[in-house]
């Protein structure tokens, strides 16, 4: 096995699995969000996150994204939660909630695990992506 294939195998092995979140047939965004709130209240965090993600997929809103971010945070996914808080802040019309979302994102990013890639020699054209985002040489990537 070459070093390049070993690196690729390692990255694939540790890549987070995408959660498939889909709404039930005919379910509305509001219905999926209500399902998420009920699941979270019952302590079913994974189900709540899936329901909030389904709601966000049907009709994205800052309110749903804040709920989804809080759900990911509670589920132990600080990098995903931070990205969702930032996404919610970008579209939020409430200045107070925008400020709170950004503060939560910064706090989560500060404590999230980090990956640092050192590849020597670096092959021409090599692009490293973590969760779909390109990681520039010398930068760390926050992960869950």
Tab-separated table of N, CA and C in Angstrom:
chain	number	residue	atom	x	y	z
A	1	UNK	N	0.859	-1.173	0.000
A	1	UNK	CA	0.000	0.000	0.000
A	1	UNK	C	0.903	1.233	0.000
A	2	UNK	N	0.644	2.154	-0.893
A	2	UNK	CA	1.443	3.367	-0.966
A	2	UNK	C	1.014	4.345	0.115
A	3	UNK	N	1.865	5.329	0.380
A	3	UNK	CA	1.549	6.339	1.390
A	3	UNK	C	0.288	7.101	1.000
A	4	UNK	N	0.133	7.381	-0.284
A	4	UNK	CA	-1.045	8.131	-0.747
A	4	UNK	C	-2.323	7.334	-0.517
A	5	UNK	N	-2.318	6.047	-0.848
A	5	UNK	CA	-3.523	5.246	-0.644
A	5	UNK	C	-3.793	5.035	0.835
A	6	UNK	N	-2.721	4.952	1.656
A	6	UNK	CA	-2.906	4.839	3.090
A	6	UNK	C	-3.556	6.095	3.651
A	7	UNK	N	-3.117	7.264	3.203
A	7	UNK	CA	-3.703	8.522	3.642
A	7	UNK	C	-5.175	8.594	3.253
A	8	UNK	N	-5.483	8.238	2.026
A	8	UNK	CA	-6.868	8.267	1.561
A	8	UNK	C	-7.718	7.294	2.356
A	9	UNK	N	-7.206	6.098	2.604
A	9	UNK	CA	-7.954	5.111	3.375
A	9	UNK	C	-8.207	5.612	4.794
A	10	UNK	N	-7.223	6.268	5.382
A	10	UNK	CA	-7.375	6.804	6.729
A	10	UNK	C	-8.425	7.904	6.765
A	11	UNK	N	-8.379	8.796	5.806
A	11	UNK	CA	-9.354	9.887	5.767
A	11	UNK	C	-10.765	9.343	5.578
A	12	UNK	N	-10.936	8.390	4.673
A	12	UNK	CA	-12.254	7.810	4.430
A	12	UNK	C	-12.748	7.077	5.671
A	13	UNK	N	-11.855	6.368	6.348
A	13	UNK	CA	-12.255	5.607	7.532
A	13	UNK	C	-12.745	6.506	8.660
A	14	UNK	N	-12.162	7.696	8.776
A	14	UNK	CA	-12.541	8.599	9.853
A	14	UNK	C	-13.517	9.682	9.438
A	15	UNK	N	-13.937	9.684	8.195
A	15	UNK	CA	-14.900	10.681	7.736
A	15	UNK	C	-16.242	10.420	8.406
A	16	UNK	N	-16.904	11.471	8.880
A	16	UNK	CA	-18.190	11.263	9.527
A	16	UNK	C	-19.224	10.780	8.526
A	17	UNK	N	-20.073	9.929	8.988
A	17	UNK	CA	-21.136	9.401	8.131
A	17	UNK	C	-22.239	10.439	8.027
A	18	UNK	N	-22.716	10.669	6.827
A	18	UNK	CA	-23.791	11.636	6.622
A	18	UNK	C	-25.086	11.059	7.165
A	19	UNK	N	-25.794	11.859	7.881
A	19	UNK	CA	-27.078	11.446	8.394
A	19	UNK	C	-28.135	11.731	7.342
A	20	UNK	N	-28.910	10.723	7.045
A	20	UNK	CA	-29.958	10.908	6.057
A	20	UNK	C	-31.198	11.367	6.796
A	21	UNK	N	-31.570	12.595	6.557
A	21	UNK	CA	-32.739	13.155	7.228
A	21	UNK	C	-33.793	13.433	6.181
A	22	UNK	N	-34.890	12.755	6.324
A	22	UNK	CA	-35.959	12.987	5.370
A	22	UNK	C	-37.280	13.078	6.117
A	23	UNK	N	-38.145	13.855	5.573
A	23	UNK	CA	-39.459	14.010	6.169
A	23	UNK	C	-40.331	12.841	5.739
A	24	UNK	N	-41.306	12.531	6.574
A	24	UNK	CA	-42.278	11.519	6.195
A	24	UNK	C	-43.059	12.045	5.002
A	25	UNK	N	-43.594	11.144	4.218
A	25	UNK	CA	-44.349	11.548	3.029
A	25	UNK	C	-45.451	12.528	3.421
A	26	UNK	N	-45.438	13.689	2.786
A	26	UNK	CA	-46.465	14.695	3.031
A	26	UNK	C	-46.238	15.544	4.273
A	27	UNK	N	-45.170	15.302	5.001
A	27	UNK	CA	-44.909	16.078	6.217
A	27	UNK	C	-44.456	17.485	5.860
A	28	UNK	N	-44.899	18.447	6.629
A	28	UNK	CA	-44.503	19.838	6.417
A	28	UNK	C	-43.273	20.149	7.263
A	29	UNK	N	-42.665	21.276	6.975
A	29	UNK	CA	-41.514	21.719	7.772
A	29	UNK	C	-41.921	21.921	9.229
A	30	UNK	N	-43.098	22.492	9.427
A	30	UNK	CA	-43.585	22.712	10.789
A	30	UNK	C	-43.822	21.390	11.501
A	31	UNK	N	-44.355	20.407	10.787
A	31	UNK	CA	-44.592	19.086	11.369
A	31	UNK	C	-43.295	18.393	11.758
A	32	UNK	N	-42.296	18.489	10.888
A	32	UNK	CA	-40.995	17.879	11.182
A	32	UNK	C	-40.344	18.570	12.373
A	33	UNK	N	-40.466	19.903	12.459
A	33	UNK	CA	-39.908	20.643	13.594
A	33	UNK	C	-40.611	20.246	14.891
A	34	UNK	N	-41.931	20.080	14.838
A	34	UNK	CA	-42.684	19.651	16.023
A	34	UNK	C	-42.243	18.249	16.443
A	35	UNK	N	-42.009	17.382	15.467
A	35	UNK	CA	-41.511	16.032	15.748
A	35	UNK	C	-40.132	16.117	16.413
A	36	UNK	N	-39.303	17.049	15.945
A	36	UNK	CA	-37.978	17.242	16.533
A	36	UNK	C	-38.046	17.715	17.974
A	37	UNK	N	-38.917	18.683	18.230
A	37	UNK	CA	-39.064	19.184	19.600
A	37	UNK	C	-39.553	18.075	20.538
A	38	UNK	N	-40.507	17.270	20.058
A	38	UNK	CA	-41.026	16.178	20.886
A	38	UNK	C	-39.946	15.129	21.150
A	39	UNK	N	-39.175	14.795	20.132
A	39	UNK	CA	-38.110	13.798	20.304
A	39	UNK	C	-37.043	14.305	21.257
A	40	UNK	N	-36.673	15.576	21.146
A	40	UNK	CA	-35.660	16.141	22.043
A	40	UNK	C	-36.175	16.155	23.476
A	41	UNK	N	-37.434	16.518	23.657
A	41	UNK	CA	-38.030	16.542	24.998
A	41	UNK	C	-38.041	15.143	25.605
A	42	UNK	N	-38.226	14.120	24.761
A	42	UNK	CA	-38.241	12.734	25.234
A	42	UNK	C	-36.830	12.166	25.403
A	43	UNK	N	-35.806	12.963	25.040
A	43	UNK	CA	-34.434	12.506	25.199
A	43	UNK	C	-33.899	11.709	24.030
A	44	UNK	N	-34.608	11.719	22.909
A	44	UNK	CA	-34.187	10.992	21.702
A	44	UNK	C	-33.452	11.970	20.781
A	45	UNK	N	-32.194	12.229	21.114
A	45	UNK	CA	-31.436	13.288	20.442
A	45	UNK	C	-31.216	12.996	18.962
A	46	UNK	N	-30.824	11.761	18.618
A	46	UNK	CA	-30.578	11.448	17.202
A	46	UNK	C	-31.845	11.655	16.369
A	47	UNK	N	-32.969	11.188	16.884
A	47	UNK	CA	-34.243	11.358	16.177
A	47	UNK	C	-34.598	12.839	16.062
A	48	UNK	N	-34.324	13.601	17.109
A	48	UNK	CA	-34.612	15.033	17.083
A	48	UNK	C	-33.770	15.728	16.015
A	49	UNK	N	-32.490	15.392	15.972
A	49	UNK	CA	-31.612	16.002	14.964
A	49	UNK	C	-32.087	15.666	13.556
A	50	UNK	N	-32.473	14.406	13.336
A	50	UNK	CA	-32.976	14.008	12.021
A	50	UNK	C	-34.245	14.784	11.653
A	51	UNK	N	-35.131	14.970	12.624
A	51	UNK	CA	-36.376	15.684	12.362
A	51	UNK	C	-36.112	17.163	12.072
A	52	UNK	N	-35.230	17.790	12.851
A	52	UNK	CA	-34.903	19.197	12.592
A	52	UNK	C	-34.206	19.357	11.242
A	53	UNK	N	-33.347	18.409	10.885
A	53	UNK	CA	-32.682	18.460	9.576
A	53	UNK	C	-33.706	18.306	8.453
A	54	UNK	N	-34.691	17.442	8.652
A	54	UNK	CA	-35.749	17.279	7.653
A	54	UNK	C	-36.555	18.564	7.517
A	55	UNK	N	-36.868	19.195	8.643
A	55	UNK	CA	-37.598	20.455	8.620
A	55	UNK	C	-36.800	21.522	7.885
A	56	UNK	N	-35.508	21.589	8.172
A	56	UNK	CA	-34.646	22.576	7.522
A	56	UNK	C	-34.548	22.300	6.025
A	57	UNK	N	-34.553	21.037	5.650
A	57	UNK	CA	-34.517	20.681	4.232
A	57	UNK	C	-35.794	21.067	3.501
A	58	UNK	N	-36.917	21.029	4.196
A	58	UNK	CA	-38.193	21.396	3.581
A	58	UNK	C	-38.357	22.906	3.476
A	59	UNK	N	-37.949	23.623	4.507
A	59	UNK	CA	-38.070	25.084	4.519
A	59	UNK	C	-37.056	25.633	5.512
A	60	UNK	N	-35.887	25.958	5.006
A	60	UNK	CA	-34.816	26.441	5.873
A	60	UNK	C	-35.227	27.740	6.562
A	61	UNK	N	-34.930	27.803	7.860
A	61	UNK	CA	-35.197	29.023	8.618
A	61	UNK	C	-34.170	29.128	9.734
A	62	UNK	N	-33.917	30.339	10.173
A	62	UNK	CA	-32.961	30.552	11.255
A	62	UNK	C	-33.435	29.852	12.525
A	63	UNK	N	-34.729	29.864	12.786
A	63	UNK	CA	-35.270	29.241	13.984
A	63	UNK	C	-34.977	27.735	13.984
A	64	UNK	N	-35.261	27.066	12.878
A	64	UNK	CA	-35.006	25.630	12.784
A	64	UNK	C	-33.511	25.344	12.871
A	65	UNK	N	-32.691	26.191	12.251
A	65	UNK	CA	-31.251	25.972	12.278
A	65	UNK	C	-30.676	26.145	13.681
A	66	UNK	N	-31.232	27.047	14.475
A	66	UNK	CA	-30.794	27.200	15.865
A	66	UNK	C	-31.162	25.936	16.651
A	67	UNK	N	-32.373	25.411	16.427
A	67	UNK	CA	-32.766	24.161	17.092
A	67	UNK	C	-31.861	23.009	16.660
A	68	UNK	N	-31.562	22.941	15.369
A	68	UNK	CA	-30.709	21.879	14.851
A	68	UNK	C	-29.297	22.010	15.414
A	69	UNK	N	-28.774	23.215	15.496
A	69	UNK	CA	-27.441	23.439	16.064
A	69	UNK	C	-27.399	23.000	17.527
A	70	UNK	N	-28.417	23.366	18.287
A	70	UNK	CA	-28.473	22.964	19.700
A	70	UNK	C	-28.552	21.448	19.821
A	71	UNK	N	-29.263	20.830	18.905
A	71	UNK	CA	-29.388	19.377	18.887
A	71	UNK	C	-28.024	18.737	18.619
A	72	UNK	N	-27.306	19.221	17.608
A	72	UNK	CA	-25.974	18.695	17.303
A	72	UNK	C	-25.025	18.906	18.483
A	73	UNK	N	-25.147	20.055	19.145
A	73	UNK	CA	-24.306	20.331	20.306
A	73	UNK	C	-24.573	19.303	21.399
A	74	UNK	N	-25.847	19.033	21.658
A	74	UNK	CA	-26.235	18.070	22.676
A	74	UNK	C	-25.811	16.657	22.278
A	75	UNK	N	-25.707	16.399	20.981
A	75	UNK	CA	-25.331	15.082	20.465
A	75	UNK	C	-23.809	14.905	20.413
A	76	UNK	N	-23.056	15.910	20.887
A	76	UNK	CA	-21.605	15.789	20.922
A	76	UNK	C	-20.920	16.033	19.594
A	77	UNK	N	-21.509	16.889	18.754
A	77	UNK	CA	-20.940	17.220	17.455
A	77	UNK	C	-20.635	18.720	17.404
A	78	UNK	N	-19.548	19.139	18.077
A	78	UNK	CA	-19.283	20.573	18.197
A	78	UNK	C	-18.991	21.277	16.868
A	79	UNK	N	-18.286	20.631	15.957
A	79	UNK	CA	-17.969	21.277	14.674
A	79	UNK	C	-19.230	21.466	13.837
A	80	UNK	N	-20.065	20.445	13.792
A	80	UNK	CA	-21.314	20.533	13.034
A	80	UNK	C	-22.236	21.571	13.660
A	81	UNK	N	-22.310	21.590	14.985
A	81	UNK	CA	-23.144	22.571	15.677
A	81	UNK	C	-22.647	23.989	15.398
A	82	UNK	N	-21.333	24.192	15.444
A	82	UNK	CA	-20.770	25.524	15.191
A	82	UNK	C	-21.097	25.990	13.777
A	83	UNK	N	-20.937	25.091	12.790
A	83	UNK	CA	-21.275	25.461	11.407
A	83	UNK	C	-22.752	25.824	11.278
A	84	UNK	N	-23.616	25.093	11.974
A	84	UNK	CA	-25.054	25.372	11.893
A	84	UNK	C	-25.405	26.677	12.609
A	85	UNK	N	-24.760	26.963	13.748
A	85	UNK	CA	-24.999	28.246	14.420
A	85	UNK	C	-24.575	29.408	13.512
A	86	UNK	N	-23.447	29.253	12.822
A	86	UNK	CA	-22.995	30.308	11.903
A	86	UNK	C	-23.964	30.465	10.734
A	87	UNK	N	-24.454	29.349	10.233
A	87	UNK	CA	-25.420	29.393	9.120
A	87	UNK	C	-26.701	30.093	9.570
A	88	UNK	N	-27.153	29.786	10.788
A	88	UNK	CA	-28.357	30.431	11.325
A	88	UNK	C	-28.123	31.926	11.495
A	89	UNK	N	-26.948	32.291	11.988
A	89	UNK	CA	-26.630	33.712	12.194
A	89	UNK	C	-26.623	34.472	10.873
A	90	UNK	N	-26.155	33.826	9.815
A	90	UNK	CA	-26.098	34.480	8.502
A	90	UNK	C	-27.483	34.870	7.989
A	91	UNK	N	-28.494	34.113	8.348
A	91	UNK	CA	-29.833	34.402	7.820
A	91	UNK	C	-30.794	34.972	8.854
A	92	UNK	N	-30.342	35.094	10.099
A	92	UNK	CA	-31.226	35.549	11.170
A	92	UNK	C	-31.466	37.050	11.091
A	93	UNK	N	-32.708	37.455	11.238
A	93	UNK	CA	-33.058	38.876	11.227
A	93	UNK	C	-33.053	39.470	12.635
A	94	UNK	N	-32.991	38.619	13.645
A	94	UNK	CA	-32.949	39.073	15.034
A	94	UNK	C	-31.491	39.306	15.433
A	95	UNK	N	-31.140	40.559	15.703
A	95	UNK	CA	-29.757	40.898	16.057
A	95	UNK	C	-29.318	40.181	17.327
A	96	UNK	N	-30.200	40.082	18.302
A	96	UNK	CA	-29.853	39.440	19.570
A	96	UNK	C	-29.577	37.953	19.366
A	97	UNK	N	-30.442	37.290	18.596
A	97	UNK	CA	-30.249	35.859	18.364
A	97	UNK	C	-29.028	35.622	17.474
A	98	UNK	N	-28.779	36.516	16.526
A	98	UNK	CA	-27.594	36.411	15.661
A	98	UNK	C	-26.332	36.478	16.520
A	99	UNK	N	-26.300	37.431	17.442
A	99	UNK	CA	-25.147	37.596	18.330
A	99	UNK	C	-24.960	36.353	19.211
A	100	UNK	N	-26.051	35.811	19.732
A	100	UNK	CA	-25.988	34.613	20.577
A	100	UNK	C	-25.502	33.405	19.765
A	101	UNK	N	-25.977	33.276	18.544
A	101	UNK	CA	-25.560	32.156	17.690
A	101	UNK	C	-24.070	32.229	17.381
A	102	UNK	N	-23.578	33.420	17.070
A	102	UNK	CA	-22.151	33.578	16.778
A	102	UNK	C	-21.295	33.297	18.011
A	103	UNK	N	-21.765	33.715	19.181
A	103	UNK	CA	-21.030	33.452	20.418
A	103	UNK	C	-20.967	31.948	20.697
A	104	UNK	N	-22.074	31.248	20.466
A	104	UNK	CA	-22.085	29.796	20.664
A	104	UNK	C	-21.156	29.114	19.666
A	105	UNK	N	-21.155	29.582	18.420
A	105	UNK	CA	-20.285	28.999	17.400
A	105	UNK	C	-18.820	29.154	17.795
A	106	UNK	N	-18.441	30.334	18.253
A	106	UNK	CA	-17.056	30.579	18.661
A	106	UNK	C	-16.657	29.693	19.836
A	107	UNK	N	-17.553	29.543	20.797
A	107	UNK	CA	-17.278	28.707	21.965
A	107	UNK	C	-17.087	27.247	21.548
A	108	UNK	N	-17.935	26.770	20.661
A	108	UNK	CA	-17.833	25.381	20.196
A	108	UNK	C	-16.568	25.166	19.367
A	109	UNK	N	-16.244	26.118	18.509
A	109	UNK	CA	-15.043	25.999	17.680
A	109	UNK	C	-13.780	25.956	18.540
A	110	UNK	N	-13.796	26.680	19.647
A	110	UNK	CA	-12.624	26.716	20.528
A	110	UNK	C	-12.372	25.371	21.196
A	111	UNK	N	-13.413	24.604	21.436
A	111	UNK	CA	-13.221	23.323	22.125
A	111	UNK	C	-13.331	22.108	21.206
A	112	UNK	N	-13.601	22.325	19.940
A	112	UNK	CA	-13.744	21.213	18.997
A	112	UNK	C	-12.394	20.588	18.672
A	113	UNK	N	-12.370	19.279	18.471
A	113	UNK	CA	-11.123	18.628	18.041
A	113	UNK	C	-10.688	19.181	16.683
A	114	UNK	N	-9.394	19.131	16.436
A	114	UNK	CA	-8.833	19.662	15.193
A	114	UNK	C	-7.988	18.611	14.489
A	115	UNK	N	-8.018	18.680	13.175
A	115	UNK	CA	-7.134	17.866	12.345
A	115	UNK	C	-6.113	18.790	11.713
A	116	UNK	N	-4.880	18.351	11.688
A	116	UNK	CA	-3.833	19.106	11.006
A	116	UNK	C	-3.140	18.141	10.056
A	117	UNK	N	-3.083	18.507	8.785
A	117	UNK	CA	-2.481	17.660	7.770
A	117	UNK	C	-1.086	18.165	7.424
A	118	UNK	N	-0.122	17.266	7.519
A	118	UNK	CA	1.229	17.548	7.051
A	118	UNK	C	1.563	16.470	6.037
A	119	UNK	N	1.622	16.852	4.793
A	119	UNK	CA	1.859	15.893	3.716
A	119	UNK	C	3.137	16.305	3.007
A	120	UNK	N	4.146	15.450	3.135
A	120	UNK	CA	5.440	15.756	2.524
A	120	UNK	C	5.927	14.536	1.778
A	121	UNK	N	6.329	14.649	0.580
A	121	UNK	CA	6.146	15.837	-0.252
A	121	UNK	C	4.687	15.920	-0.682
A	122	UNK	N	4.247	17.115	-0.911
A	122	UNK	CA	2.860	17.348	-1.318
A	122	UNK	C	2.747	17.200	-2.828
A	123	UNK	N	1.988	16.211	-3.294
A	123	UNK	CA	1.845	16.025	-4.738
A	123	UNK	C	1.148	17.218	-5.384
A	124	UNK	N	1.516	17.525	-6.593
A	124	UNK	CA	0.894	18.633	-7.328
A	124	UNK	C	-0.602	18.381	-7.459
A	125	UNK	N	-1.369	19.402	-7.207
A	125	UNK	CA	-2.816	19.313	-7.378
A	125	UNK	C	-3.561	18.668	-6.219
A	126	UNK	N	-2.859	18.326	-5.136
A	126	UNK	CA	-3.513	17.693	-3.996
A	126	UNK	C	-4.483	18.678	-3.344
A	127	UNK	N	-5.697	18.224	-3.122
A	127	UNK	CA	-6.713	19.020	-2.439
A	127	UNK	C	-7.225	18.181	-1.275
A	128	UNK	N	-7.183	18.742	-0.091
A	128	UNK	CA	-7.686	18.064	1.097
A	128	UNK	C	-9.013	18.712	1.465
A	129	UNK	N	-10.024	17.879	1.616
A	129	UNK	CA	-11.348	18.358	2.015
A	129	UNK	C	-11.786	17.629	3.276
A	130	UNK	N	-12.386	18.377	4.173
A	130	UNK	CA	-12.965	17.811	5.387
A	130	UNK	C	-14.415	18.265	5.427
A	131	UNK	N	-15.313	17.318	5.467
A	131	UNK	CA	-16.756	17.608	5.436
A	131	UNK	C	-17.117	18.493	4.250
A	132	UNK	N	-16.470	18.262	3.121
A	132	UNK	CA	-16.785	18.989	1.898
A	132	UNK	C	-16.097	20.335	1.763
A	133	UNK	N	-15.439	20.810	2.810
A	133	UNK	CA	-14.763	22.108	2.757
A	133	UNK	C	-13.270	21.892	2.548
A	134	UNK	N	-12.698	22.654	1.623
A	134	UNK	CA	-11.270	22.551	1.346
A	134	UNK	C	-10.469	23.107	2.518
A	135	UNK	N	-9.432	22.378	2.902
A	135	UNK	CA	-8.547	22.798	3.982
A	135	UNK	C	-7.244	23.255	3.349
A	136	UNK	N	-6.909	24.515	3.555
A	136	UNK	CA	-5.681	25.073	2.986
A	136	UNK	C	-4.470	24.538	3.732
A	137	UNK	N	-3.347	24.489	3.036
A	137	UNK	CA	-2.101	24.026	3.648
A	137	UNK	C	-1.793	24.865	4.880
A	138	UNK	N	-1.459	24.201	5.966
A	138	UNK	CA	-1.109	24.894	7.202
A	138	UNK	C	-2.282	25.228	8.103
A	139	UNK	N	-3.505	25.031	7.624
A	139	UNK	CA	-4.690	25.319	8.439
A	139	UNK	C	-5.180	24.058	9.116
A	140	UNK	N	-5.789	24.218	10.273
A	140	UNK	CA	-6.424	23.106	10.955
A	140	UNK	C	-7.886	23.039	10.547
A	141	UNK	N	-8.436	21.854	10.575
A	141	UNK	CA	-9.863	21.670	10.311
A	141	UNK	C	-10.519	21.206	11.608
A	142	UNK	N	-11.605	21.853	12.008
A	142	UNK	CA	-12.310	21.397	13.193
A	142	UNK	C	-13.234	20.251	12.783
A	143	UNK	N	-13.335	19.273	13.648
A	143	UNK	CA	-14.120	18.059	13.346
A	143	UNK	C	-14.926	17.657	14.572
A	144	UNK	N	-15.855	16.754	14.354
A	144	UNK	CA	-16.667	16.236	15.465
A	144	UNK	C	-15.970	15.087	16.170
